[in-house]
CSV table of C-alpha atoms and ligand atoms in Angstrom, one decimal:
chain,number,residue,atom,x,y,z
A,35,MET,CA,15.1,-65.2,27.1
A,36,ALA,CA,14.3,-62.8,29.9
A,37,ASP,CA,17.7,-61.1,29.3
A,38,TRP,CA,16.8,-60.6,25.6
A,39,THR,CA,13.5,-59.0,26.3
A,40,LEU,CA,15.0,-56.7,28.9
A,41,TRP,CA,17.8,-55.7,26.5
A,42,LEU,CA,15.2,-55.1,23.7
A,43,GLU,CA,13.0,-53.0,26.0
A,44,ALA,CA,16.0,-51.0,27.2
A,45,THR,CA,17.3,-50.2,23.7
A,46,GLY,CA,13.7,-49.5,22.6
A,47,ALA,CA,13.2,-47.0,25.4
A,48,LEU,CA,16.6,-45.4,24.8
A,49,ALA,CA,15.9,-45.0,21.1
A,50,GLY,CA,12.5,-43.5,21.9
A,51,ALA,CA,14.0,-41.0,24.3
A,52,GLY,CA,16.7,-40.2,21.9
A,53,GLY,CA,14.2,-39.8,19.1
A,54,LEU,CA,12.1,-37.4,21.2
A,55,GLY,CA,15.1,-35.4,22.2
A,56,TYR,CA,16.1,-35.1,18.6
A,57,ALA,CA,12.5,-34.2,17.6
A,58,LYS,CA,12.4,-31.5,20.3
A,59,ALA,CA,15.5,-29.8,18.9
A,60,ARG,CA,15.1,-30.5,15.1
A,61,ALA,CA,11.4,-31.0,14.5
A,62,PRO,CA,9.6,-29.0,17.2
A,63,ARG,CA,6.3,-29.4,15.4
A,64,VAL,CA,6.4,-33.1,15.7
A,65,TYR,CA,7.5,-33.0,19.3
A,66,TRP,CA,4.7,-30.6,20.1
A,67,SER,CA,2.1,-32.8,18.6
A,68,LEU,CA,3.4,-36.0,20.2
A,69,VAL,CA,4.4,-34.8,23.7
A,70,GLY,CA,4.0,-31.1,24.2
A,71,MET,CA,0.3,-30.8,23.4
A,72,PRO,CA,-1.1,-33.6,25.5
A,73,VAL,CA,1.0,-32.5,28.5
A,74,THR,CA,0.1,-28.8,28.1
A,75,TRP,CA,-3.6,-29.6,27.5
A,76,GLY,CA,-3.6,-31.8,30.7
A,77,ARG,CA,-1.8,-29.2,32.7
A,78,PHE,CA,-4.2,-26.4,31.5
A,79,THR,CA,-7.3,-28.5,32.2
A,80,LEU,CA,-6.2,-29.5,35.7
A,81,SER,CA,-4.9,-26.1,36.9
A,82,TYR,CA,-7.2,-23.8,35.0
A,83,ARG,CA,-9.4,-22.7,38.0
A,84,SER,CA,-6.5,-22.3,40.5
A,85,THR,CA,-4.3,-20.5,37.9
A,86,MET,CA,-7.1,-18.0,37.1
A,87,ASP,CA,-7.7,-17.5,40.8
A,88,VAL,CA,-4.1,-16.7,41.7
A,89,CYS,CA,-3.8,-14.5,38.6
A,90,GLY,CA,-6.7,-12.4,39.7
A,91,LEU,CA,-8.9,-13.4,36.8
A,92,THR,CA,-12.0,-14.5,38.8
A,93,VAL,CA,-15.0,-12.5,39.9
A,94,GLN,CA,-17.6,-12.9,42.6
A,95,PRO,CA,-20.6,-14.7,41.2
A,96,SER,CA,-23.9,-12.8,40.7
A,97,GLY,CA,-26.4,-12.7,43.6
A,98,LEU,CA,-28.7,-15.3,42.0
A,99,ARG,CA,-25.9,-17.7,41.3
A,100,ALA,CA,-24.4,-17.3,44.8
A,101,PHE,CA,-27.9,-17.9,46.3
A,102,MET,CA,-28.4,-21.1,44.2
A,103,THR,CA,-25.0,-22.4,45.1
A,104,ARG,CA,-25.5,-21.8,48.8
A,105,ASN,CA,-29.1,-23.0,49.1
A,106,VAL,CA,-29.7,-25.5,46.3
A,107,ALA,CA,-26.3,-27.1,45.7
A,108,ARG,CA,-25.3,-26.5,49.3
A,109,ARG,CA,-21.7,-25.6,48.4
A,110,GLU,CA,-19.5,-22.8,49.5
A,111,VAL,CA,-19.7,-19.8,47.1
A,112,GLN,CA,-16.5,-19.5,45.1
A,113,PRO,CA,-15.2,-16.8,42.7
A,114,VAL,CA,-15.8,-17.8,39.1
A,115,PRO,CA,-13.2,-17.7,36.3
A,116,PRO,CA,-14.0,-17.0,32.6
A,117,LYS,CA,-15.9,-19.9,31.1
A,118,ILE,CA,-13.9,-22.0,28.6
A,119,ARG,CA,-15.8,-22.1,25.4
A,120,ARG,CA,-13.4,-24.0,23.2
A,121,VAL,CA,-10.0,-25.6,23.3
A,122,ARG,CA,-8.3,-26.4,20.1
A,123,GLY,CA,-4.8,-27.9,19.4
A,124,THR,CA,-2.8,-26.6,16.4
A,125,SER,CA,0.5,-27.6,15.0
A,126,THR,CA,2.2,-24.8,17.0
A,127,GLY,CA,0.2,-24.5,20.2
A,128,LEU,CA,-3.2,-24.4,21.9
A,129,ARG,CA,-6.0,-22.0,21.2
A,130,VAL,CA,-8.5,-21.4,24.0
A,131,THR,CA,-11.6,-19.3,23.7
A,132,LEU,CA,-12.9,-17.7,26.9
A,133,ARG,CA,-16.2,-16.0,27.7
A,134,LEU,CA,-15.4,-13.2,30.1
A,135,PRO,CA,-17.7,-12.8,33.1
A,136,ALA,CA,-19.1,-9.3,33.9
A,137,GLY,CA,-16.4,-7.4,35.6
A,138,LEU,CA,-13.4,-8.6,33.5
A,139,GLU,CA,-12.1,-7.0,30.3
A,140,PRO,CA,-9.6,-8.2,27.7
A,141,HIS,CA,-6.9,-5.9,29.2
A,142,ASP,CA,-7.1,-7.8,32.5
A,143,VAL,CA,-6.2,-11.0,30.7
A,144,ILE,CA,-3.5,-9.3,28.5
A,145,ALA,CA,-1.9,-7.9,31.6
A,146,THR,CA,-1.5,-11.4,33.1
A,147,SER,CA,-0.4,-13.2,29.9
A,148,GLU,CA,3.2,-13.5,31.2
A,149,ARG,CA,2.0,-15.1,34.4
A,150,LEU,CA,-0.2,-17.5,32.4
A,151,ARG,CA,2.7,-18.5,30.2
A,152,HIS,CA,4.8,-19.5,33.2
A,153,ALA,CA,1.9,-21.3,34.9
A,154,TRP,CA,1.2,-23.5,31.9
A,155,GLY,CA,4.9,-23.8,30.8
A,156,VAL,CA,4.3,-22.6,27.2
A,157,HIS,CA,6.6,-20.5,25.1
A,158,SER,CA,4.2,-17.6,24.7
A,159,VAL,CA,0.6,-16.6,25.4
A,160,THR,CA,-1.0,-13.9,23.2
A,161,VAL,CA,-4.5,-12.6,24.0
A,162,THR,CA,-6.8,-11.3,21.3
A,163,GLU,CA,-10.3,-10.1,21.6
A,164,THR,CA,-12.4,-12.0,19.0
A,165,LYS,CA,-15.7,-10.3,19.7
A,166,PRO,CA,-17.1,-8.3,22.7
A,167,GLY,CA,-17.1,-10.6,25.7
A,168,TYR,CA,-14.8,-13.2,24.2
A,169,VAL,CA,-11.0,-13.5,24.1
A,170,GLU,CA,-8.8,-16.1,22.5
A,171,LEU,CA,-5.6,-17.2,24.3
A,172,ARG,CA,-3.1,-18.3,21.6
A,173,MET,CA,-0.4,-20.3,23.2
A,174,THR,CA,2.7,-21.5,21.4
A,175,GLY,CA,4.5,-24.6,22.6
A,176,TYR,CA,7.9,-23.6,21.2
A,177,ASP,CA,9.6,-20.7,19.6
A,178,VAL,CA,7.9,-20.6,16.2
A,179,LEU,CA,10.1,-17.8,15.0
A,180,ARG,CA,13.3,-19.8,15.3
A,181,ARG,CA,12.8,-21.6,12.1
A,182,VAL,CA,9.8,-20.1,10.3
A,183,ARG,CA,7.3,-22.4,8.5
A,184,MET,CA,4.3,-20.7,7.1
A,185,PRO,CA,0.9,-22.4,7.8
A,186,ARG,CA,-0.2,-24.6,4.9
A,187,LYS,CA,-3.4,-22.7,4.5
A,188,ALA,CA,-1.7,-19.3,4.0
A,189,ARG,CA,-2.1,-18.6,0.3
A,190,PRO,CA,-2.2,-15.2,-1.5
A,191,HIS,CA,-5.7,-14.2,-2.5
A,192,ASP,CA,-7.5,-11.1,-3.6
A,193,LEU,CA,-5.0,-8.4,-2.6
A,194,ILE,CA,-3.9,-10.2,0.5
A,195,VAL,CA,-0.4,-11.8,0.7
A,196,PRO,CA,0.8,-13.9,3.7
A,197,VAL,CA,4.4,-12.6,4.1
A,198,ALA,CA,5.6,-13.7,7.6
A,199,LEU,CA,4.7,-15.6,10.7
A,200,ARG,CA,3.5,-14.0,13.9
A,201,GLU,CA,4.8,-14.9,17.3
A,202,ASP,CA,1.5,-16.7,18.1
A,203,GLY,CA,1.9,-19.0,15.1
A,204,THR,CA,-0.6,-17.4,12.8
A,205,ALA,CA,0.3,-15.9,9.4
A,206,TRP,CA,0.7,-12.2,9.1
A,207,GLU,CA,-0.8,-11.0,5.9
A,208,ARG,CA,-0.1,-7.8,4.0
A,209,ASP,CA,-3.6,-6.6,3.0
A,210,TYR,CA,-3.4,-3.9,0.3
A,211,ARG,CA,-7.1,-3.0,0.7
A,212,ALA,CA,-6.7,-2.3,4.4
A,213,ALA,CA,-3.3,-0.5,4.2
A,214,PRO,CA,-2.7,0.6,0.6
A,215,MET,CA,0.7,2.1,1.2
A,216,ALA,CA,3.4,0.8,3.5
A,217,LEU,CA,6.9,1.5,4.8
A,218,THR,CA,9.5,-1.1,5.8
A,219,LEU,CA,12.4,0.1,7.9
A,220,GLY,CA,15.5,-1.7,9.2
A,221,ALA,CA,19.3,-1.4,9.5
A,222,ASN,CA,21.7,-3.0,7.2
A,223,HIS,CA,21.3,-6.8,6.9
A,224,SER,CA,18.1,-6.8,9.0
A,225,GLY,CA,15.9,-8.5,6.4
A,226,LYS,CA,14.1,-5.8,4.5
A,227,SER,CA,14.9,-7.3,1.1
A,228,MET,CA,13.9,-10.7,2.3
A,229,TYR,CA,10.6,-9.2,3.4
A,230,GLN,CA,10.1,-7.7,0.0
A,231,ARG,CA,11.2,-11.0,-1.6
A,232,ASN,CA,8.4,-12.9,0.2
A,233,LEU,CA,6.0,-10.2,-0.8
A,234,ILE,CA,7.0,-10.5,-4.4
A,235,LYS,CA,6.6,-14.2,-4.2
A,236,GLY,CA,3.0,-13.8,-3.1
A,237,LEU,CA,2.1,-10.9,-5.4
A,238,ALA,CA,3.6,-12.6,-8.4
A,239,GLN,CA,0.7,-15.2,-8.2
A,240,LEU,CA,-2.0,-12.5,-8.2
A,241,PRO,CA,-3.4,-10.6,-11.1
A,242,VAL,CA,-1.5,-7.4,-10.3
A,243,ALA,CA,1.2,-5.3,-12.1
A,244,LEU,CA,4.5,-5.3,-10.3
A,245,VAL,CA,6.8,-2.2,-10.7
A,246,GLY,CA,10.3,-2.4,-9.2
A,247,ILE,CA,12.5,0.5,-8.3
A,248,ASP,CA,15.8,-0.8,-7.1
A,249,CYS,CA,18.5,1.9,-7.3
A,250,LYS,CA,21.2,-0.5,-6.0
A,251,ARG,CA,21.6,-1.2,-9.8
A,252,GLY,CA,18.8,-3.7,-9.6
A,253,VAL,CA,20.9,-6.3,-7.7
A,254,GLU,CA,17.8,-7.5,-5.8
A,255,GLN,CA,14.9,-7.1,-8.2
A,256,THR,CA,16.5,-7.9,-11.6
A,257,ALA,CA,16.0,-11.6,-10.8
A,258,TYR,CA,12.2,-11.1,-10.7
A,259,ALA,CA,12.2,-9.4,-14.2
A,260,PRO,CA,9.9,-12.0,-15.9
A,261,ARG,CA,7.1,-10.9,-13.7
A,262,LEU,CA,7.8,-7.2,-13.5
A,263,SER,CA,5.9,-4.8,-15.7
A,264,ALA,CA,8.6,-2.1,-15.1
A,265,LEU,CA,11.9,-1.9,-13.5
A,266,ALA,CA,14.0,1.2,-12.8
A,267,THR,CA,17.6,0.8,-11.5
A,268,THR,CA,18.8,4.4,-11.6
A,269,PRO,CA,17.3,7.5,-10.0
A,270,ASP,CA,16.9,9.0,-13.5
A,271,ASP,CA,14.9,6.1,-14.7
A,272,ALA,CA,12.9,6.1,-11.4
A,273,ALA,CA,12.0,9.8,-11.9
A,274,SER,CA,10.6,9.1,-15.4
A,275,LEU,CA,8.8,5.9,-14.2
A,276,LEU,CA,7.2,7.8,-11.4
A,277,ALA,CA,6.0,10.5,-13.8
A,278,VAL,CA,4.4,7.8,-16.0
A,279,LEU,CA,2.7,6.3,-12.9
A,280,VAL,CA,1.4,9.7,-11.9
A,281,ALA,CA,0.0,10.1,-15.5
A,282,GLU,CA,-1.5,6.6,-15.2
A,283,MET,CA,-3.1,7.6,-11.9
A,284,GLU,CA,-4.6,10.7,-13.6
A,285,ASP,CA,-6.0,8.6,-16.5
A,286,ARG,CA,-7.6,6.2,-14.0
A,287,PHE,CA,-9.2,9.1,-12.2
A,288,ASP,CA,-10.7,10.3,-15.5
A,289,LEU,CA,-12.1,6.7,-15.9
A,290,LEU,CA,-13.6,6.8,-12.4
A,291,LYS,CA,-15.2,10.2,-13.3
A,292,ARG,CA,-16.7,8.8,-16.5
A,293,HIS,CA,-18.4,6.0,-14.5
A,294,GLY,CA,-19.4,8.3,-11.7
A,295,VAL,CA,-17.6,6.3,-9.0
A,296,SER,CA,-15.0,7.2,-6.5
A,297,GLU,CA,-12.7,4.1,-6.5
A,298,VAL,CA,-11.7,1.3,-8.8
A,299,TRP,CA,-13.4,-1.4,-6.7
A,300,GLU,CA,-16.8,0.1,-7.5
A,301,LEU,CA,-16.2,-0.3,-11.3
A,302,PRO,CA,-17.6,-3.3,-13.1
A,303,ALA,CA,-15.0,-6.1,-13.2
A,304,ALA,CA,-14.6,-5.8,-17.0
A,305,GLU,CA,-13.7,-2.1,-16.8
A,306,ARG,CA,-11.6,-2.2,-13.7
A,307,PRO,CA,-7.9,-1.4,-14.3
A,308,VAL,CA,-5.4,-3.9,-12.9
A,309,PRO,CA,-3.9,-3.0,-9.4
A,310,VAL,CA,-0.3,-1.8,-9.5
A,311,VAL,CA,2.2,-2.4,-6.7
A,312,VAL,CA,5.3,-0.2,-6.7
A,313,LEU,CA,8.1,-1.8,-4.7
A,314,VAL,CA,11.0,0.6,-3.8
A,315,ASP,CA,13.9,-1.3,-2.4
A,316,GLU,CA,16.0,1.5,-0.9
A,317,VAL,CA,14.3,4.9,-0.7
A,318,ALA,CA,17.4,6.8,0.3
A,319,GLU,CA,19.0,6.1,-3.0
A,320,LEU,CA,16.1,7.9,-4.7
A,321,ILE,CA,15.9,10.9,-2.3
A,322,LEU,CA,19.4,11.6,-1.1
A,323,ILE,CA,21.5,13.7,-3.5
A,324,SER,CA,25.2,14.3,-3.6
A,325,SER,CA,25.3,17.4,-5.8
A,326,LYS,CA,23.2,20.5,-6.5
A,327,LYS,CA,22.5,19.4,-10.1
A,328,ASP,CA,20.5,16.4,-8.9
A,329,GLU,CA,18.1,18.6,-6.9
A,330,GLU,CA,15.6,19.0,-9.7
A,331,ARG,CA,15.4,15.3,-10.1
A,332,ARG,CA,15.0,14.7,-6.4
A,333,GLU,CA,12.2,17.3,-6.4
A,334,ARG,CA,10.4,15.3,-9.2
A,335,ILE,CA,10.8,12.0,-7.5
A,336,VAL,CA,9.6,13.2,-4.1
A,337,THR,CA,6.6,15.1,-5.6
A,338,GLY,CA,5.7,12.0,-7.7
A,339,LEU,CA,5.9,9.7,-4.6
A,340,ILE,CA,3.9,12.1,-2.4
A,341,ARG,CA,1.2,12.5,-5.1
A,342,LEU,CA,0.9,8.7,-5.5
A,343,ALA,CA,0.9,8.1,-1.7
A,344,GLN,CA,-1.8,10.7,-1.2
A,345,MET,CA,-4.2,9.8,-4.0
A,346,ALA,CA,-3.4,6.6,-5.8
A,347,ARG,CA,-5.2,4.2,-3.4
A,348,ALA,CA,-8.5,5.0,-5.0
A,349,VAL,CA,-7.2,4.0,-8.4
A,350,GLY,CA,-5.5,0.8,-7.3
A,351,ILE,CA,-1.9,2.0,-7.2
A,352,HIS,CA,0.0,0.9,-4.1
A,353,LEU,CA,3.4,1.9,-2.7
A,354,GLU,CA,5.7,-0.4,-0.8
A,355,ILE,CA,8.7,1.5,0.3
A,356,CYS,CA,11.8,0.1,2.1
A,357,GLY,CA,14.6,2.1,3.7
A,358,GLN,CA,17.1,2.2,6.5
A,359,ARG,CA,15.8,5.4,7.9
A,360,PHE,CA,12.9,7.6,7.0
A,361,GLY,CA,13.1,10.9,8.8
A,362,SER,CA,13.5,14.6,8.2
A,363,ASP,CA,17.2,14.0,7.5
A,364,LEU,CA,16.2,12.7,4.1
A,365,GLY,CA,15.2,16.3,3.3
A,366,LYS,CA,12.2,18.2,2.3
A,367,GLY,CA,9.0,16.2,1.8
A,368,ALA,CA,10.3,13.0,3.5
A,369,THR,CA,8.2,13.2,6.6
A,370,MET,CA,5.2,14.3,4.6
A,371,LEU,CA,5.6,11.1,2.5
A,372,ARG,CA,6.0,9.0,5.6
A,373,ALA,CA,2.8,10.2,7.0
A,374,GLN,CA,0.9,8.8,4.0
A,375,LEU,CA,2.3,5.3,4.5
A,376,THR,CA,-0.1,3.5,6.7
A,377,GLY,CA,1.4,0.0,7.0
A,378,ARG,CA,4.6,0.0,9.1
A,379,VAL,CA,7.1,-2.8,9.4
A,380,VAL,CA,10.3,-2.2,11.5
A,381,HIS,CA,13.1,-4.7,11.4
A,382,ARG,CA,16.2,-4.5,13.6
A,383,VAL,CA,17.4,-0.9,14.0
A,384,ASN,CA,20.6,0.6,15.3
A,385,ASP,CA,19.0,3.5,17.1
A,386,LYS,CA,15.7,4.1,18.9
A,387,GLN,CA,15.0,7.1,16.6
A,388,THR,CA,14.6,4.8,13.6
A,389,ALA,CA,12.1,2.6,15.4
A,390,GLU,CA,10.3,5.8,16.4
A,391,MET,CA,10.2,7.0,12.8
A,392,GLY,CA,8.4,3.9,11.9
A,393,LEU,CA,6.2,3.1,14.9
A,394,ALA,CA,5.9,6.1,17.3
A,395,ASP,CA,3.0,7.7,15.5
A,396,VAL,CA,1.0,4.4,14.9
A,397,ALA,CA,1.8,2.0,17.8
A,398,PRO,CA,4.0,3.7,20.4
A,399,ASP,CA,4.1,0.7,22.8
A,400,SER,CA,6.0,-1.3,20.2
A,401,VAL,CA,9.0,1.0,19.8
A,402,ALA,CA,10.8,-0.7,22.7
A,403,VAL,CA,10.2,-4.2,21.2
A,404,ALA,CA,11.6,-3.2,17.8
A,405,SER,CA,14.7,-1.7,19.5
A,406,LEU,CA,15.4,-5.1,21.1
A,407,ILE,CA,15.4,-7.3,18.0
A,408,PRO,CA,18.6,-9.4,18.2
A,409,MET,CA,21.1,-9.4,15.3
A,410,GLU,CA,21.1,-13.2,15.0
A,411,ARG,CA,17.5,-13.2,14.1
A,412,PRO,CA,17.4,-11.4,10.7
A,413,GLY,CA,14.0,-11.1,9.2
A,414,THR,CA,12.3,-10.4,12.6
A,415,ALA,CA,10.2,-7.3,12.6
A,416,VAL,CA,7.5,-5.5,14.4
A,417,VAL,CA,4.4,-4.6,12.4
A,418,ALA,CA,1.9,-2.0,13.4
A,419,ASP,CA,-1.6,-1.7,12.2
A,420,ALA,CA,-3.4,1.6,12.2
A,421,SER,CA,-5.6,0.6,15.1
A,422,GLY,CA,-2.7,0.9,17.5
A,423,GLY,CA,-2.1,-2.9,17.7
A,424,TRP,CA,1.2,-4.5,16.7
A,425,SER,CA,2.7,-7.9,16.4
A,426,LYS,CA,6.2,-9.4,16.2
A,427,ILE,CA,6.8,-11.3,13.0
A,428,ARG,CA,9.5,-13.1,11.1
A,429,THR,CA,9.7,-13.8,7.4
A,430,PRO,CA,10.5,-17.4,6.2
A,431,GLU,CA,14.0,-17.7,4.7
A,432,THR,CA,13.3,-17.8,0.9
A,433,SER,CA,16.0,-17.9,-1.7
A,434,ARG,CA,16.1,-15.4,-4.6
A,435,GLU,CA,16.1,-18.4,-7.0
A,436,GLU,CA,12.9,-19.7,-5.5
A,437,VAL,CA,11.2,-16.4,-6.0
A,438,ALA,CA,12.7,-16.0,-9.5
A,439,ALA,CA,11.2,-19.4,-10.4
A,440,VAL,CA,7.8,-18.3,-9.1
A,441,CYS,CA,8.1,-15.1,-11.2
A,442,ARG,CA,9.0,-17.1,-14.3
A,443,ALA,CA,6.1,-19.5,-13.7
A,444,HIS,CA,3.7,-16.6,-13.5
A,445,ALA,CA,5.1,-14.5,-16.3
A,446,HIS,CA,1.8,-14.9,-18.2
A,447,LEU,CA,0.1,-12.8,-15.5
A,448,VAL,CA,2.0,-9.7,-16.5
A,449,PRO,CA,-0.9,-7.4,-17.4
A,450,ASP,CA,-1.1,-5.3,-20.5
A,451,LEU,CA,-0.2,-1.8,-19.5
A,452,PRO,CA,1.1,0.1,-22.6
A,453,ALA,CA,2.2,3.1,-20.5
A,454,LEU,CA,4.8,0.9,-18.7
A,455,GLU,CA,6.0,-0.9,-21.8
A,456,PRO,CA,9.2,1.3,-22.2
A,457,PHE,CA,10.3,0.3,-18.7
A,458,ARG,CA,9.7,-3.4,-19.1
A,459,PRO,CA,12.9,-5.1,-18.1
A,460,PHE,CA,14.7,-7.2,-20.6
A,461,VAL,CA,14.2,-10.9,-20.0
A,462,PRO,CA,16.6,-13.2,-21.8
A,463,ALA,CA,14.9,-16.1,-23.5
A,464,GLN,CA,15.1,-19.4,-21.6
A,465,GLU,CA,18.7,-20.3,-21.7
A,466,VAL,CA,19.4,-23.5,-23.6
A,467,PRO,CA,22.7,-25.0,-22.4
A,468,ALA,CA,25.1,-24.2,-25.2
A,469,ALA,CA,27.2,-27.0,-26.6
A,470,GLY,CA,30.3,-26.5,-24.3
A,471,PRO,CA,33.8,-27.6,-25.0
A,472,SER,CA,34.1,-31.3,-25.4
A,473,LEU,CA,35.2,-33.2,-22.3
A,474,VAL,CA,36.9,-35.8,-24.5
A,475,LYS,CA,40.6,-35.0,-24.7
A,476,PRO,CA,41.9,-35.1,-28.3
A,477,ARG,CA,44.5,-37.8,-28.5
A,478,PRO,CA,47.4,-37.2,-30.9
A,479,VAL,CA,47.3,-39.7,-33.7
A,480,THR,CA,50.5,-41.6,-33.6
A,481,ASP,CA,51.6,-44.2,-35.9
B,243,ATP,N1,13.7,-14.4,7.8
B,243,ATP,C1,15.0,-14.7,7.6
B,243,ATP,N2,15.4,-15.9,8.1
B,243,ATP,C2,16.8,-16.2,8.0
B,243,ATP,N3,17.7,-15.4,7.4
B,243,ATP,C3,17.3,-14.2,7.0
B,243,ATP,C4,15.9,-13.8,7.1
B,243,ATP,N4,15.8,-12.6,6.5
B,243,ATP,C5,17.0,-12.2,6.1
B,243,ATP,N5,17.9,-13.2,6.4
B,243,ATP,C6,19.3,-13.2,6.0
B,243,ATP,O1,19.9,-11.9,6.5
B,243,ATP,C7,20.7,-11.3,5.5
B,243,ATP,C8,20.2,-9.9,5.2
B,243,ATP,O2,18.9,-9.9,4.6
B,243,ATP,P1,18.5,-8.8,3.6
B,243,ATP,O3,19.4,-8.7,2.4
B,243,ATP,O4,17.0,-9.0,3.4
B,243,ATP,O5,18.7,-7.5,4.5
B,243,ATP,P2,18.5,-6.0,4.1
B,243,ATP,O6,17.8,-5.4,5.3
B,243,ATP,O7,17.8,-5.9,2.8
B,243,ATP,O8,20.0,-5.5,4.1
B,243,ATP,P3,20.5,-4.2,3.2
B,243,ATP,O9,20.1,-3.0,4.0
B,243,ATP,O10,22.0,-4.4,3.2
B,243,ATP,O11,19.9,-4.3,1.8
B,243,ATP,C9,20.7,-12.3,4.3
B,243,ATP,O12,21.8,-13.0,4.3
B,243,ATP,C10,19.5,-13.2,4.5
B,243,ATP,O13,19.8,-14.5,4.1
B,244,MG,MG1,18.3,-4.9,1.0
């Protein structure tokens, strides 16, 4: 009997250890919730004061406090660390809110984040200032960018689309009100189209008009045709489409003038024209020319894009441009256009100059990070916001079929924009499986 129980216990323990090992590798969220979080929480609680002390994140207490400690509590006066205001476990890590004592600033904590990460044995520690005097330490228990899963609560709303996951486990959202125009750069096969695919998946569910310009003959965007209000797959079509969009922008400005307002968001909802997002998959195909005769078309395209980039925000027209490079080598007007594109996303690049094209003028510290994105992590990128901050993100792997299905399911959201009607892509009616050849082999009739 005793042998049996021993045997059962041993196999149970082995199975448990094996299960945990498997969970650690294959289901890190589960492992984190069952094992990682309790261990890290305990380690954090027990070693908080000493860790803060050795990391130089303590200050001498105020005179009154020191006096009270010495004379009332009759204890030795010790330096004080930031007060813990809240500790919260998430499916990817721990969030700790700290109240900074006088004498410490968020940069002091940011500077030690690498030391804190090692002290508490977590994958990463990111520090963000939540309000003056408070910082949040966002720890992740495992590499959340290895296999990206978006937080369940991340849903597209207003003009905000969650597109990727940040290193700290939070969703990174593309906010069209905050950054109306954006540029996405990256080398071949770095994940630009995947980024745009995720963006289209989110935008398709919102009441916006989607306009595609995909001069690689539409190989990427044709699949999303049911939800597109317009699609241009050649530079000639793109030039005409941009002219129509510029005309639409001018009409919308007339509308604003009639109502005496300066942007569409101030109009009453019933009068407000629907926002338009123009997605350009490879900008070089539009701007680079091979012969002199295309020069006039290039001029029209660049002028149209610059005019839209400069003014269209107020009338709810947004540009989302992808490219491998975006510098003066694209010719006249390229850098001027780039300067108007506030949002910047830089995927893996082959040279530092490309990273600089995207990030040097908005978040110079992040150039080195973008240059180090490894090849085996496609979809990883550095995003900069106009305030000089930046984050490392990775898009979830999403198939074209999945996004095409979302586009089909939301085809009824294609708004009524008569000006774009001539560019509306052809959508074949739902294919009904045709009666194929019979699988029953005819048998010769023999007598
Ligand atoms: N987030 C991701 N996770 C996993 N795989 C990804 C991710 N993003 C992209 N990939 C893979 O990387 C490859 C290249 O992606 P994508 O086509 O988006 O690159 P690209 O930058 O648009 O390339 P190109 O410049 O050739 O158009 C694809 O096979 C895709 O499946
Ligand atoms: Mg691509």
